[in-house]
Amino acid sequence: MDGPDRCLVHTRSGDLVRLSATPDPDGRPDLCDPTAHASALYAWLASGRPLYEALPEITVRTGDTAHPVTVELIPSSPPPAGSHASNSASPTRIRSAPIRSPFSS
């Protein structure tokens, strides 16, 4: 959660999605728990429906109340130049200290 009315989620396919409560007609934020937004999106995806069909909005129902929730796909940014996250041709080397057995002389 990154606010009282919104959250960021990663889907299993690796997409980053912001879910935000749509303000009430009077401008006040709809304070439905953002974890309910995430659960609704999970149910959407688990039912086999694609993410793009949830854009730009889904409706989360809690009891008799309908909560409109904005679904926004956050574009992934490429790693900064020179960072280790880039696709480098050289493999990552892992170094470990030699293990000395307490039973060796």
CSV table of N, CA and C in Angstrom, one decimal:
chain,number,residue,atom,x,y,z
A,1,MET,N,0.8,-1.2,0.0
A,1,MET,CA,0.0,0.0,0.0
A,1,MET,C,0.9,1.2,0.0
A,2,ASP,N,0.5,2.2,-0.8
A,2,ASP,CA,1.3,3.4,-0.8
A,2,ASP,C,0.4,4.6,-0.5
A,3,GLY,N,-0.8,4.4,0.1
A,3,GLY,CA,-1.7,5.4,0.5
A,3,GLY,C,-3.0,4.8,1.0
A,4,PRO,N,-3.8,5.6,1.6
A,4,PRO,CA,-5.0,5.1,2.2
A,4,PRO,C,-6.1,4.6,1.2
A,5,ASP,N,-5.9,5.0,-0.1
A,5,ASP,CA,-6.8,4.6,-1.1
A,5,ASP,C,-6.2,4.0,-2.4
A,6,ARG,N,-4.9,3.5,-2.2
A,6,ARG,CA,-4.2,3.0,-3.4
A,6,ARG,C,-3.2,2.0,-3.0
A,7,CYS,N,-2.7,1.2,-4.0
A,7,CYS,CA,-1.6,0.3,-3.8
A,7,CYS,C,-1.0,-0.1,-5.1
A,8,LEU,N,0.2,-0.6,-5.0
A,8,LEU,CA,1.0,-1.1,-6.2
A,8,LEU,C,1.1,-2.6,-6.0
A,9,VAL,N,0.8,-3.3,-7.1
A,9,VAL,CA,0.9,-4.8,-7.1
A,9,VAL,C,1.7,-5.3,-8.3
A,10,HIS,N,2.4,-6.4,-8.1
A,10,HIS,CA,3.1,-7.1,-9.2
A,10,HIS,C,2.3,-8.3,-9.5
A,11,THR,N,2.0,-8.5,-10.8
A,11,THR,CA,1.3,-9.7,-11.2
A,11,THR,C,2.3,-10.8,-11.3
A,12,ARG,N,1.8,-12.0,-11.4
A,12,ARG,CA,2.7,-13.2,-11.6
A,12,ARG,C,3.4,-13.1,-12.9
A,13,SER,N,2.9,-12.4,-13.9
A,13,SER,CA,3.5,-12.3,-15.2
A,13,SER,C,4.6,-11.1,-15.2
A,14,GLY,N,4.7,-10.4,-14.0
A,14,GLY,CA,5.7,-9.4,-13.9
A,14,GLY,C,5.3,-8.0,-14.1
A,15,ASP,N,4.0,-7.8,-14.4
A,15,ASP,CA,3.5,-6.4,-14.6
A,15,ASP,C,3.4,-5.7,-13.3
A,16,LEU,N,3.6,-4.4,-13.3
A,16,LEU,CA,3.5,-3.5,-12.1
A,16,LEU,C,2.2,-2.7,-12.4
A,17,VAL,N,1.3,-2.8,-11.4
A,17,VAL,CA,-0.1,-2.2,-11.6
A,17,VAL,C,-0.4,-1.3,-10.3
A,18,ARG,N,-0.9,-0.1,-10.6
A,18,ARG,CA,-1.4,0.7,-9.5
A,18,ARG,C,-2.9,0.6,-9.5
A,19,LEU,N,-3.4,0.4,-8.3
A,19,LEU,CA,-4.9,0.3,-8.1
A,19,LEU,C,-5.2,1.5,-7.2
A,20,SER,N,-6.1,2.3,-7.7
A,20,SER,CA,-6.5,3.5,-6.9
A,20,SER,C,-8.0,3.6,-6.8
A,21,ALA,N,-8.5,3.9,-5.6
A,21,ALA,CA,-9.9,4.2,-5.5
A,21,ALA,C,-10.3,5.4,-6.2
A,22,THR,N,-11.4,5.3,-7.0
A,22,THR,CA,-12.0,6.5,-7.7
A,22,THR,C,-12.7,7.3,-6.6
A,23,PRO,N,-12.4,8.6,-6.6
A,23,PRO,CA,-13.1,9.5,-5.6
A,23,PRO,C,-14.6,9.5,-5.7
A,24,ASP,N,-15.3,9.7,-4.6
A,24,ASP,CA,-16.7,9.8,-4.6
A,24,ASP,C,-17.1,11.0,-5.4
A,25,PRO,N,-18.4,11.1,-5.8
A,25,PRO,CA,-18.9,12.2,-6.6
A,25,PRO,C,-18.6,13.6,-5.9
A,26,ASP,N,-18.5,13.6,-4.6
A,26,ASP,CA,-18.3,14.8,-3.9
A,26,ASP,C,-16.8,15.1,-3.8
A,27,GLY,N,-15.9,14.3,-4.4
A,27,GLY,CA,-14.5,14.5,-4.3
A,27,GLY,C,-13.7,13.8,-3.2
A,28,ARG,N,-14.5,13.3,-2.2
A,28,ARG,CA,-13.8,12.6,-1.1
A,28,ARG,C,-13.3,11.3,-1.6
A,29,PRO,N,-12.2,10.8,-1.0
A,29,PRO,CA,-11.6,9.5,-1.4
A,29,PRO,C,-12.5,8.4,-0.9
A,30,ASP,N,-12.7,7.4,-1.7
A,30,ASP,CA,-13.4,6.2,-1.3
A,30,ASP,C,-12.4,5.3,-0.5
A,31,LEU,N,-12.6,5.2,0.8
A,31,LEU,CA,-11.6,4.5,1.6
A,31,LEU,C,-11.8,3.0,1.8
A,32,CYS,N,-12.2,2.4,0.7
A,32,CYS,CA,-12.2,0.9,0.7
A,32,CYS,C,-10.8,0.4,0.9
A,33,ASP,N,-10.6,-0.6,1.7
A,33,ASP,CA,-9.2,-1.1,1.9
A,33,ASP,C,-8.5,-1.5,0.6
A,34,PRO,N,-7.3,-0.9,0.4
A,34,PRO,CA,-6.6,-1.2,-0.9
A,34,PRO,C,-6.3,-2.7,-1.0
A,35,THR,N,-6.2,-3.4,0.1
A,35,THR,CA,-5.9,-4.8,-0.1
A,35,THR,C,-7.1,-5.5,-0.7
A,36,ALA,N,-8.3,-5.0,-0.6
A,36,ALA,CA,-9.5,-5.5,-1.3
A,36,ALA,C,-9.4,-5.3,-2.8
A,37,HIS,N,-8.7,-4.2,-3.2
A,37,HIS,CA,-8.5,-3.9,-4.6
A,37,HIS,C,-7.6,-4.9,-5.1
A,38,ALA,N,-6.5,-5.2,-4.4
A,38,ALA,CA,-5.5,-6.2,-4.9
A,38,ALA,C,-6.1,-7.6,-5.0
A,39,SER,N,-7.0,-7.9,-4.0
A,39,SER,CA,-7.6,-9.2,-4.0
A,39,SER,C,-8.6,-9.4,-5.2
A,40,ALA,N,-9.3,-8.3,-5.5
A,40,ALA,CA,-10.2,-8.3,-6.6
A,40,ALA,C,-9.4,-8.5,-7.9
A,41,LEU,N,-8.3,-7.8,-8.1
A,41,LEU,CA,-7.5,-8.0,-9.3
A,41,LEU,C,-6.9,-9.4,-9.4
A,42,TYR,N,-6.5,-9.9,-8.2
A,42,TYR,CA,-6.0,-11.3,-8.2
A,42,TYR,C,-7.1,-12.3,-8.7
A,43,ALA,N,-8.3,-12.1,-8.2
A,43,ALA,CA,-9.5,-12.9,-8.6
A,43,ALA,C,-9.7,-12.8,-10.1
A,44,TRP,N,-9.6,-11.6,-10.5
A,44,TRP,CA,-9.8,-11.3,-12.0
A,44,TRP,C,-8.8,-12.1,-12.8
A,45,LEU,N,-7.6,-12.0,-12.4
A,45,LEU,CA,-6.5,-12.7,-13.2
A,45,LEU,C,-6.6,-14.2,-13.0
A,46,ALA,N,-6.9,-14.7,-11.8
A,46,ALA,CA,-7.0,-16.1,-11.5
A,46,ALA,C,-8.2,-16.8,-12.3
A,47,SER,N,-9.2,-16.0,-12.6
A,47,SER,CA,-10.3,-16.6,-13.4
A,47,SER,C,-9.9,-16.7,-14.9
A,48,GLY,N,-8.7,-16.3,-15.2
A,48,GLY,CA,-8.3,-16.4,-16.6
A,48,GLY,C,-8.5,-15.2,-17.5
A,49,ARG,N,-9.1,-14.1,-16.9
A,49,ARG,CA,-9.2,-12.9,-17.7
A,49,ARG,C,-7.9,-12.2,-17.8
A,50,PRO,N,-7.6,-11.6,-18.9
A,50,PRO,CA,-6.4,-10.9,-19.1
A,50,PRO,C,-6.4,-9.5,-18.4
A,51,LEU,N,-5.2,-9.0,-18.0
A,51,LEU,CA,-5.1,-7.8,-17.4
A,51,LEU,C,-5.6,-6.6,-18.2
A,52,TYR,N,-5.4,-6.6,-19.5
A,52,TYR,CA,-5.8,-5.5,-20.4
A,52,TYR,C,-7.3,-5.3,-20.3
A,53,GLU,N,-8.1,-6.4,-20.0
A,53,GLU,CA,-9.5,-6.2,-19.9
A,53,GLU,C,-9.9,-5.5,-18.6
A,54,ALA,N,-9.0,-5.5,-17.6
A,54,ALA,CA,-9.3,-4.8,-16.4
A,54,ALA,C,-9.1,-3.3,-16.5
A,55,LEU,N,-8.3,-2.9,-17.5
A,55,LEU,CA,-8.0,-1.5,-17.7
A,55,LEU,C,-9.2,-0.7,-18.3
A,56,PRO,N,-9.6,0.4,-18.0
A,56,PRO,CA,-8.9,1.3,-17.0
A,56,PRO,C,-9.6,1.2,-15.6
A,57,GLU,N,-10.6,0.4,-15.5
A,57,GLU,CA,-11.3,0.4,-14.2
A,57,GLU,C,-12.0,-1.0,-13.9
A,58,ILE,N,-12.0,-1.4,-12.7
A,58,ILE,CA,-12.8,-2.5,-12.2
A,58,ILE,C,-13.7,-2.1,-11.1
A,59,THR,N,-14.7,-2.9,-10.7
A,59,THR,CA,-15.5,-2.5,-9.6
A,59,THR,C,-15.3,-3.6,-8.5
A,60,VAL,N,-15.0,-3.1,-7.3
A,60,VAL,CA,-14.8,-4.0,-6.2
A,60,VAL,C,-16.1,-3.9,-5.3
A,61,ARG,N,-16.7,-5.0,-5.0
A,61,ARG,CA,-17.9,-5.0,-4.2
A,61,ARG,C,-17.6,-5.5,-2.8
A,62,THR,N,-18.1,-4.7,-1.9
A,62,THR,CA,-18.0,-5.1,-0.5
A,62,THR,C,-19.4,-5.0,0.1
A,63,GLY,N,-20.0,-6.2,0.3
A,63,GLY,CA,-21.4,-6.1,0.7
A,63,GLY,C,-22.3,-5.6,-0.4
A,64,ASP,N,-23.1,-4.6,-0.1
A,64,ASP,CA,-24.0,-3.9,-1.1
A,64,ASP,C,-23.3,-2.7,-1.7
A,65,THR,N,-22.1,-2.4,-1.4
A,65,THR,CA,-21.4,-1.2,-1.9
A,65,THR,C,-20.5,-1.6,-3.0
A,66,ALA,N,-20.6,-0.8,-4.1
A,66,ALA,CA,-19.7,-0.9,-5.2
A,66,ALA,C,-18.6,0.2,-5.2
A,67,HIS,N,-17.3,-0.2,-5.3
A,67,HIS,CA,-16.2,0.7,-5.2
A,67,HIS,C,-15.5,0.7,-6.6
A,68,PRO,N,-15.6,1.8,-7.4
A,68,PRO,CA,-14.9,1.8,-8.6
A,68,PRO,C,-13.4,2.0,-8.3
A,69,VAL,N,-12.5,1.2,-9.0
A,69,VAL,CA,-11.1,1.2,-8.8
A,69,VAL,C,-10.4,1.4,-10.1
A,70,THR,N,-9.5,2.4,-10.2
A,70,THR,CA,-8.8,2.6,-11.4
A,70,THR,C,-7.6,1.6,-11.4
A,71,VAL,N,-7.4,1.0,-12.6
A,71,VAL,CA,-6.3,0.1,-12.8
A,71,VAL,C,-5.4,0.7,-13.8
A,72,GLU,N,-4.1,0.9,-13.4
A,72,GLU,CA,-3.1,1.6,-14.2
A,72,GLU,C,-1.9,0.7,-14.3
A,73,LEU,N,-1.5,0.4,-15.6
A,73,LEU,CA,-0.3,-0.4,-15.8
A,73,LEU,C,0.9,0.6,-15.8
A,74,ILE,N,1.8,0.3,-14.9
A,74,ILE,CA,3.0,1.2,-14.8
A,74,ILE,C,4.1,0.6,-15.7
A,75,PRO,N,4.6,1.4,-16.6
A,75,PRO,CA,5.6,0.9,-17.5
A,75,PRO,C,6.9,0.6,-16.8
A,76,SER,N,7.6,-0.4,-17.2
A,76,SER,CA,8.9,-0.7,-16.5
A,76,SER,C,9.9,0.1,-17.2
A,77,SER,N,10.8,0.6,-16.4
A,77,SER,CA,11.9,1.5,-16.9
A,77,SER,C,13.2,0.6,-17.1
A,78,PRO,N,13.9,0.9,-18.1
A,78,PRO,CA,15.2,0.1,-18.3
A,78,PRO,C,16.2,0.4,-17.2
A,79,PRO,N,17.0,-0.5,-16.8
A,79,PRO,CA,18.0,-0.2,-15.8
A,79,PRO,C,19.0,0.9,-16.3
A,80,PRO,N,19.5,1.6,-15.3
A,80,PRO,CA,20.4,2.7,-15.7
A,80,PRO,C,21.7,2.2,-16.4
A,81,ALA,N,22.2,2.9,-17.2
A,81,ALA,CA,23.5,2.5,-18.0
A,81,ALA,C,24.6,2.2,-17.0
A,82,GLY,N,25.3,1.2,-17.2
A,82,GLY,CA,26.4,0.8,-16.3
A,82,GLY,C,26.0,0.0,-15.1
A,83,SER,N,24.7,-0.2,-14.9
A,83,SER,CA,24.2,-0.9,-13.7
A,83,SER,C,24.4,-2.4,-13.8
A,84,HIS,N,24.5,-3.1,-12.7
A,84,HIS,CA,24.6,-4.5,-12.8
A,84,HIS,C,23.4,-5.2,-13.2
A,85,ALA,N,22.3,-4.5,-13.3
A,85,ALA,CA,21.0,-5.1,-13.7
A,85,ALA,C,20.9,-5.2,-15.2
A,86,SER,N,21.8,-4.6,-15.9
A,86,SER,CA,21.8,-4.7,-17.4
A,86,SER,C,22.1,-6.1,-17.9
A,87,ASN,N,21.7,-6.4,-19.1
A,87,ASN,CA,22.0,-7.7,-19.7
A,87,ASN,C,23.5,-7.7,-20.1
A,88,SER,N,24.3,-8.2,-19.2
A,88,SER,CA,25.8,-8.2,-19.5
A,88,SER,C,26.1,-9.5,-20.1
A,89,ALA,N,27.2,-9.5,-21.0
A,89,ALA,CA,27.6,-10.8,-21.6
A,89,ALA,C,28.4,-11.6,-20.6
A,90,SER,N,29.0,-11.0,-19.6
A,90,SER,CA,29.8,-11.8,-18.6
A,90,SER,C,28.9,-12.3,-17.5
A,91,PRO,N,29.0,-13.5,-17.1
A,91,PRO,CA,28.2,-14.1,-16.0
A,91,PRO,C,28.7,-13.5,-14.7
A,92,THR,N,27.7,-13.5,-13.7
A,92,THR,CA,28.0,-13.0,-12.4
A,92,THR,C,28.9,-14.0,-11.7
A,93,ARG,N,30.0,-13.5,-11.0
A,93,ARG,CA,30.9,-14.4,-10.3
A,93,ARG,C,30.5,-14.4,-8.8
A,94,ILE,N,30.5,-15.6,-8.3
A,94,ILE,CA,30.2,-15.7,-6.8
A,94,ILE,C,31.5,-16.2,-6.2
A,95,ARG,N,31.9,-15.4,-5.2
A,95,ARG,CA,33.1,-15.8,-4.5
A,95,ARG,C,32.7,-16.3,-3.1
A,96,SER,N,33.3,-17.3,-2.6
A,96,SER,CA,33.1,-17.7,-1.2
A,96,SER,C,34.4,-18.0,-0.6
A,97,ALA,N,34.5,-17.8,0.7
A,97,ALA,CA,35.7,-18.1,1.5
A,97,ALA,C,35.9,-19.6,1.5
A,98,PRO,N,37.1,-20.1,1.6
A,98,PRO,CA,37.4,-21.5,1.7
A,98,PRO,C,36.8,-22.0,3.0
A,99,ILE,N,36.2,-23.2,3.0
A,99,ILE,CA,35.6,-23.8,4.1
A,99,ILE,C,36.7,-24.7,4.8
A,100,ARG,N,36.9,-24.5,6.1
A,100,ARG,CA,37.9,-25.3,6.8
A,100,ARG,C,37.1,-26.1,7.8
A,101,SER,N,37.3,-27.4,7.7
A,101,SER,CA,36.6,-28.3,8.5
A,101,SER,C,37.3,-28.3,9.9
A,102,PRO,N,36.5,-28.4,11.0
A,102,PRO,CA,37.1,-28.4,12.3
A,102,PRO,C,37.8,-29.8,12.6
A,103,PHE,N,37.6,-30.7,11.7
A,103,PHE,CA,38.3,-32.0,11.8
A,103,PHE,C,39.6,-32.1,11.0
A,104,SER,N,39.9,-31.1,10.2
A,104,SER,CA,41.2,-31.2,9.5
A,104,SER,C,42.3,-30.7,10.4
A,105,SER,N,43.5,-31.2,10.0
A,105,SER,CA,44.7,-30.9,10.8
A,105,SER,C,45.4,-29.6,10.3
